[in-house]
Coordinates of C-alpha atoms and ligand atoms in Angstrom, one line a residue:
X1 CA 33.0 -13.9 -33.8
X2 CA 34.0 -14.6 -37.4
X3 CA 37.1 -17.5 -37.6
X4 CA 40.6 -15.6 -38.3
X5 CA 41.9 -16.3 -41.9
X6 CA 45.4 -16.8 -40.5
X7 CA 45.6 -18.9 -37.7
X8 CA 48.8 -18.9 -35.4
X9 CA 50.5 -21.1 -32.5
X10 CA 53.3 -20.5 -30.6
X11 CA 54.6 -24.3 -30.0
X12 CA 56.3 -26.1 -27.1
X13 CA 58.1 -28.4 -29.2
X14 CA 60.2 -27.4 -31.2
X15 CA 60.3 -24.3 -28.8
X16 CA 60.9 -20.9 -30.4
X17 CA 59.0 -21.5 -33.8
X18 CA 55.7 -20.4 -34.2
X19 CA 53.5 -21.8 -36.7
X20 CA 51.2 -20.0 -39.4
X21 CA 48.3 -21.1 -40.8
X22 CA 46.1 -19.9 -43.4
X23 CA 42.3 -20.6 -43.3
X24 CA 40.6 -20.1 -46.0
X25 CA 40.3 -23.9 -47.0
X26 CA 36.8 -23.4 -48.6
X27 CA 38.5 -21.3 -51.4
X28 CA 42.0 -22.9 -51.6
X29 CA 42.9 -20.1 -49.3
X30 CA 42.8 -17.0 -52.1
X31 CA 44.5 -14.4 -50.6
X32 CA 42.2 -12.2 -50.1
X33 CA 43.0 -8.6 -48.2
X34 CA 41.3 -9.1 -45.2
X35 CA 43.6 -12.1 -45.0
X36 CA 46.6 -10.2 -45.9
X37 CA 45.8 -7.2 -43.8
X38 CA 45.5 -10.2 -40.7
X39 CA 49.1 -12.0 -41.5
X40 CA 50.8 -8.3 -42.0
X41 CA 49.9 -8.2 -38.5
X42 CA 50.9 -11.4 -37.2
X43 CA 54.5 -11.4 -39.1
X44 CA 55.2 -8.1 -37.8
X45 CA 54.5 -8.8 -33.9
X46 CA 55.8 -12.7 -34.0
X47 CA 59.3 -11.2 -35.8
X48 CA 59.2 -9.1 -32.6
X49 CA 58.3 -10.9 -30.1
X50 CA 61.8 -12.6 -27.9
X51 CA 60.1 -15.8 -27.6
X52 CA 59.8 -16.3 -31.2
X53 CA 63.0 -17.2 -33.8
X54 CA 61.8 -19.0 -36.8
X55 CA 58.0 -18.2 -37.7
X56 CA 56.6 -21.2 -40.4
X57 CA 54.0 -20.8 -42.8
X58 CA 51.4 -23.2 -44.0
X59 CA 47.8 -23.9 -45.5
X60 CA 46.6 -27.4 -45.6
X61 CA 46.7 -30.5 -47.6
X62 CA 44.9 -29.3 -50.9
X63 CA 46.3 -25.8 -50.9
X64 CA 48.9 -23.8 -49.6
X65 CA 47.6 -20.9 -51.4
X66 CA 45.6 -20.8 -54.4
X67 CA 46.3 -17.3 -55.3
X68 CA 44.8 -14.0 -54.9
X69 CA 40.9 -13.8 -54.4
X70 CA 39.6 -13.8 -58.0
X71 CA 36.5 -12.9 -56.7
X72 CA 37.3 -10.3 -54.7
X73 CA 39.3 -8.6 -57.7
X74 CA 37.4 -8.9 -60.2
X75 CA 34.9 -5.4 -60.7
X76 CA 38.2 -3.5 -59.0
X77 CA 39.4 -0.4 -61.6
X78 CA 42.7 1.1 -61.5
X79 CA 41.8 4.2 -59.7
X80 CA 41.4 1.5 -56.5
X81 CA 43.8 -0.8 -56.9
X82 CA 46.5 1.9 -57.6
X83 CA 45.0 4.7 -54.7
X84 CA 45.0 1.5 -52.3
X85 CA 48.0 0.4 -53.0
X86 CA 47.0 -3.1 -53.5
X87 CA 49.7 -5.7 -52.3
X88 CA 52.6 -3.3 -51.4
X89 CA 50.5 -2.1 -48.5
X90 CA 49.9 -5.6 -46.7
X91 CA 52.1 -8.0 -48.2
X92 CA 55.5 -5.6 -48.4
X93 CA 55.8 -6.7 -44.6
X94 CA 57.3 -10.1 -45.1
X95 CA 60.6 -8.3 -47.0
X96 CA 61.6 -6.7 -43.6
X97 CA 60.9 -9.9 -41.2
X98 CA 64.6 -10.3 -39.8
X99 CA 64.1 -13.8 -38.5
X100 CA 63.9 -16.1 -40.9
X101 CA 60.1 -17.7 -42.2
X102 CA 59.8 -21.1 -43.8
X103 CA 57.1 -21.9 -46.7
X104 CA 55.7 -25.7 -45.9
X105 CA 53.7 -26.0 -49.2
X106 CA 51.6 -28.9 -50.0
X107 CA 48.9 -28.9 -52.8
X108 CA 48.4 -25.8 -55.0
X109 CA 51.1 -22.7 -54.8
X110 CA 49.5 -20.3 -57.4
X111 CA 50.0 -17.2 -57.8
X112 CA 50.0 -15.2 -55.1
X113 CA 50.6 -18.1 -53.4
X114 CA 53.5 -19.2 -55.4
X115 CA 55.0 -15.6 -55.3
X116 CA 54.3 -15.5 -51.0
X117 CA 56.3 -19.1 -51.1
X118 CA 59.0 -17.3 -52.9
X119 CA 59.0 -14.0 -50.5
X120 CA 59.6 -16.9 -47.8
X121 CA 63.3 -17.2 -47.1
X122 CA 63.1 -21.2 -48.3
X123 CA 60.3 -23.4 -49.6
X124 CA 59.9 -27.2 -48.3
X125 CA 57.7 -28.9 -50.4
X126 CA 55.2 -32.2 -50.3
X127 CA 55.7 -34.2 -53.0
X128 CA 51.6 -33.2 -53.9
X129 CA 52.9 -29.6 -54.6
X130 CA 52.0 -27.5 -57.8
X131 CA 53.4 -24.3 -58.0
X132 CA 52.8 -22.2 -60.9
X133 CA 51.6 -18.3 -62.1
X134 CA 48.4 -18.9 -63.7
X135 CA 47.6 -14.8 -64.1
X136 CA 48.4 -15.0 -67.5
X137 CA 45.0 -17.5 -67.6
X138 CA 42.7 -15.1 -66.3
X139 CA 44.3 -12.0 -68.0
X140 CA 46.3 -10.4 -66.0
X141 CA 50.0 -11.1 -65.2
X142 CA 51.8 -11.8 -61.6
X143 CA 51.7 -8.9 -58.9
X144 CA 53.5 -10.2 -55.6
X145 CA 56.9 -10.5 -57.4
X146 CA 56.0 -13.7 -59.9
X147 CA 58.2 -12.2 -62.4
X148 CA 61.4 -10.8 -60.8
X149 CA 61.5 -13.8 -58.1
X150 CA 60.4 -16.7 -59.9
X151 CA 63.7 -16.2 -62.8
X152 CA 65.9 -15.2 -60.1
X153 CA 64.9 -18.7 -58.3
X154 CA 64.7 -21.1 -61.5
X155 CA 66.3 -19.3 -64.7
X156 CA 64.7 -16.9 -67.4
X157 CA 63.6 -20.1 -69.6
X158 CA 61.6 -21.7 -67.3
X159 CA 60.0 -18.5 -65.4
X160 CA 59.3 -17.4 -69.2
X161 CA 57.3 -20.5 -69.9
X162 CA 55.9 -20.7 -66.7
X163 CA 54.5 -17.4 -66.4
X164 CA 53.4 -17.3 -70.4
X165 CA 51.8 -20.4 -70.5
X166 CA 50.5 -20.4 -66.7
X167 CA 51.4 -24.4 -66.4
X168 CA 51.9 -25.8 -63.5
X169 CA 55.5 -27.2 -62.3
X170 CA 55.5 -30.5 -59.9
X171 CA 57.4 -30.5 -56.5
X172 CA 60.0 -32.6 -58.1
X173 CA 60.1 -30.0 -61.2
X174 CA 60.5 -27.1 -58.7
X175 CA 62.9 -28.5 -56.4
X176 CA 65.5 -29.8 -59.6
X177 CA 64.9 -25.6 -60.8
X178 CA 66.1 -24.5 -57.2
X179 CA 62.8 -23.2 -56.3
X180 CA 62.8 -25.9 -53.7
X181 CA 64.9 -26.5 -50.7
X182 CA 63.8 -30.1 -50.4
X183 CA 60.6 -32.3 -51.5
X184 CA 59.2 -35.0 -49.3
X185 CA 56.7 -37.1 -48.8
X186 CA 53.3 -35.2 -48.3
X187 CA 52.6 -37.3 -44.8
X188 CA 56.2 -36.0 -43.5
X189 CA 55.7 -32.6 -44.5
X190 CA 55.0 -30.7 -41.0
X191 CA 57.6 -33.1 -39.4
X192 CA 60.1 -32.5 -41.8
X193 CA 59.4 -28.9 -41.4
X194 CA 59.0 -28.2 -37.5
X195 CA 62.3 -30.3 -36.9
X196 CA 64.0 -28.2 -39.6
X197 CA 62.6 -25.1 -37.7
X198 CA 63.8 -26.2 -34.7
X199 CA 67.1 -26.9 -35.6
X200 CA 67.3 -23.4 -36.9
X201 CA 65.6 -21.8 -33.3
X202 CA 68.5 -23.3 -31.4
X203 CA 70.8 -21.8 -32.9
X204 CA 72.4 -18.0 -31.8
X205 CA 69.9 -15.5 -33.2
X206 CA 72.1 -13.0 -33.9
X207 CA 74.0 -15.3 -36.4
X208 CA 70.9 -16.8 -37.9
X209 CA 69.9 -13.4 -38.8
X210 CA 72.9 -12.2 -39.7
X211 CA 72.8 -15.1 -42.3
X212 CA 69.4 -14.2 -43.4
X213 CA 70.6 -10.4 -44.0
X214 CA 74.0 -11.6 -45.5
X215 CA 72.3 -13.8 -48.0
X216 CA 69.7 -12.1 -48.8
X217 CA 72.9 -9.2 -50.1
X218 CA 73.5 -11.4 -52.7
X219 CA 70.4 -10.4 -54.4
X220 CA 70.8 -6.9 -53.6
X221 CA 74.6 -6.0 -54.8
X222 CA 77.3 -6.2 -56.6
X223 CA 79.5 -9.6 -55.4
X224 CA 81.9 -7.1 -54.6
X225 CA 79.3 -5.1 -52.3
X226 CA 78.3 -8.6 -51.1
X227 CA 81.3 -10.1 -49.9
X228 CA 82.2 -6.8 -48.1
X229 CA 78.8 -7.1 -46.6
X230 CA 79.1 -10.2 -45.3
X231 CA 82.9 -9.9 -43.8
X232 CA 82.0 -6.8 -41.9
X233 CA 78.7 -9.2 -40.7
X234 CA 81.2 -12.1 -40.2
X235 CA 83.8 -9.8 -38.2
X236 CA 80.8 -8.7 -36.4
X237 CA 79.6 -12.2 -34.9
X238 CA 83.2 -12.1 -32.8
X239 CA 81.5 -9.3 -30.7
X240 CA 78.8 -12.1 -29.7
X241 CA 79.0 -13.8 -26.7
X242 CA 77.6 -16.5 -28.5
X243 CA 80.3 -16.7 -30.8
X244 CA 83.2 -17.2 -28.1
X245 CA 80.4 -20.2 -26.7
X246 CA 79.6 -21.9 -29.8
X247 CA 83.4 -22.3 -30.7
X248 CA 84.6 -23.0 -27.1
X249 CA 81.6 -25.7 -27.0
X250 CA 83.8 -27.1 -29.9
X251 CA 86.9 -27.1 -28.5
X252 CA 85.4 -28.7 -25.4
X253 CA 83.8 -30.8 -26.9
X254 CA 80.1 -30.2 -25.6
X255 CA 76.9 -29.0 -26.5
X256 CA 77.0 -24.9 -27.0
X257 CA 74.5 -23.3 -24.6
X258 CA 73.8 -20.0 -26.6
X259 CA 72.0 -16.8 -25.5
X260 CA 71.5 -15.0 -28.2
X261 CA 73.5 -12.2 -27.6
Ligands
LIG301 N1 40.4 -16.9 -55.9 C1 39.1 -17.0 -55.5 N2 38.6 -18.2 -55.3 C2 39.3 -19.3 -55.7 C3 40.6 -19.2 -56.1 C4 41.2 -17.9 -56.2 N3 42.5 -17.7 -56.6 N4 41.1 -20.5 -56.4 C5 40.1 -21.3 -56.1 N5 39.0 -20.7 -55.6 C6 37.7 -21.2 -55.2 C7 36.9 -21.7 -56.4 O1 36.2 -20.6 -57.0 C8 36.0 -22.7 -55.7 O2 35.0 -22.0 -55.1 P1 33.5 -22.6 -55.1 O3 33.5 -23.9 -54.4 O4 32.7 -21.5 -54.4 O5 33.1 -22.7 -56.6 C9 36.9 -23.3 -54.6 O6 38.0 -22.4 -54.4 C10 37.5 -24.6 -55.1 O7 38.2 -24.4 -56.3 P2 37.9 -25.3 -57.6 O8 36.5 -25.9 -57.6 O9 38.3 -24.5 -58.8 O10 38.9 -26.5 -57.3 P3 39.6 -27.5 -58.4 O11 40.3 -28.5 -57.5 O12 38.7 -27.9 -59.4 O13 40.8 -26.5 -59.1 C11 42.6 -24.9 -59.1 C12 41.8 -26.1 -58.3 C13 43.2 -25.5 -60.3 C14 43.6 -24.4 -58.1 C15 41.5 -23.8 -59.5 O14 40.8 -23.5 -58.3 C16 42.2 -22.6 -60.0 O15 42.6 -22.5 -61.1 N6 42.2 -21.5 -59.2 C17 42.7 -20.2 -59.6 C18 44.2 -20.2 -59.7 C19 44.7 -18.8 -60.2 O16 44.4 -18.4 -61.3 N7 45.5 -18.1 -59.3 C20 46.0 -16.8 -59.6 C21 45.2 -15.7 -59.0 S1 45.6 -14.1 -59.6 C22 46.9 -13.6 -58.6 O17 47.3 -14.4 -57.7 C23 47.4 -12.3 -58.9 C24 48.7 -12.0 -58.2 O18 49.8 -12.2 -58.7 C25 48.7 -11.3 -56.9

């Protein structure tokens, strides 16, 4: 049996977060479609699956991703890349997860891997992190959302440069443009992350994804269309049973004990 290219555990502690890992080390983990084909998969069931409420994200200490496989692309023609629909067909199923996936990046976060960071719904970085769309480098430009994400996350400027130039942008770079939740230290990195994780999977699920769905509005609509989004969302948490728990766990001045309904 041939190892899986995305590895993926459901932990103990912090309970309800399962962990993704991509394993491809010997090529920086390119993104290759096998690979893709593989984490469609596991997205889709772990976003599914009741026992599961925050699903993080990872590659290792040299690379979170390295891009897509250069190799793999290079003799492709149009006809194929257009008739197989190249990157909608795996990678589109991380825009309809409903729970909310975390990006720990450490090392390189290029291309690919730099636009999967960004379809993530936040980024925690090591302070080793590059991120960066080199296509430009090897004649081609980004194909996984580079240029509509990356200026929404950090400006027009700096996504211009970026993705004309193909430079790379430090940790502490990325994290002053906003492309970054928080940097820290690279030995901290899955700590930081799993407790952040588990802080968000003991919280009411409903709300959490009704936070993910609200914000994510913002970058659908109007404000106007927004804000009308999110009171209808924020009326509709006062049908949760959670909702009359969490604030009555205030009031009482206890710990809530949600069930995520
Ligand atoms: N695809 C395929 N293989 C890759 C790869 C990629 N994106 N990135 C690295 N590798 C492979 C290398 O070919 C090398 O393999 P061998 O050992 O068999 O030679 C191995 O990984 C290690 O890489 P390097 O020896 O190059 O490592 P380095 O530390 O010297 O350099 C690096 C690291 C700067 C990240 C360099 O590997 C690099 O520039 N990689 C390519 C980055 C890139 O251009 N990414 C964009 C890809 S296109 C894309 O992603 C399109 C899209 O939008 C969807």
């Amino acid at each position: 049996m041939s190892e899986p290219l995305v590895t993926v555990e459901k932990l103990d502690n912090p309970a309800r977060v399962a962990l993704i890992r991509f394993n491809r080390p010997k090529v920086l983990n390119a993104l290759n479609d096998a690979l893709a084909e593989e984490l469609a998969g596991v997205l889709t069931t772990l976003d599914a699956d009741p026992s599961v409420h925050v699903m993080v994200v990872t590659g290792n200490e040299k690379a979170f991703a390295a891009g897509a496989d250069i190799a793999a692309m290079a003799e492709w023609d149009y006809a194929k890349v257009y008739n197989d629909n190249y990157i909608t067909r795996h990678w589109e199923a991380a825009k309809s997860l409903r729970k909310p996936l975390i990006a720990a990046v450490s090392g390189y976060a290029l291309g690919g891997g730099c636009e999967f960071a960004m379809m993530c719904d936040f980024i925690i970085a090591a302070d080793t992190a590059k991120f960066g769309q080199p296509e430009i480098t090897i004649g081609t430009i980004p194909g996984l959302g580079g240029t509509q994400r990356l200026p929404r996350a950090v400006g027009k400027a700096k996504a211009m440069e970026l993705c004309l130039t193909g430079r790379f942008m430090s940790a502490q770079e990325a994290e002053a443009a906003g492309l970054v939740a928080r940097t820290v230290p690279a030995d901290k990195l899955m700590e930081d992350v799993l407790a952040t994780a588990g802080k968000i999977a003991s919280m009411s699920l409903p709300a959490v994804m009704k936070v993910k769905e609200s914000i994510n509005a913002a970058y659908e609509t109007t404000l106007t269309q927004g804000l009308q989004f999110e009171r209808r969302e924020f009326h509709g948490t006062f049908a949760l049973a959670d909702q009359k728990e969490g604030m009555r766990a205030f009031v009482e001045k206890r710990k809530p004990d949600f069930k995520n309904r």
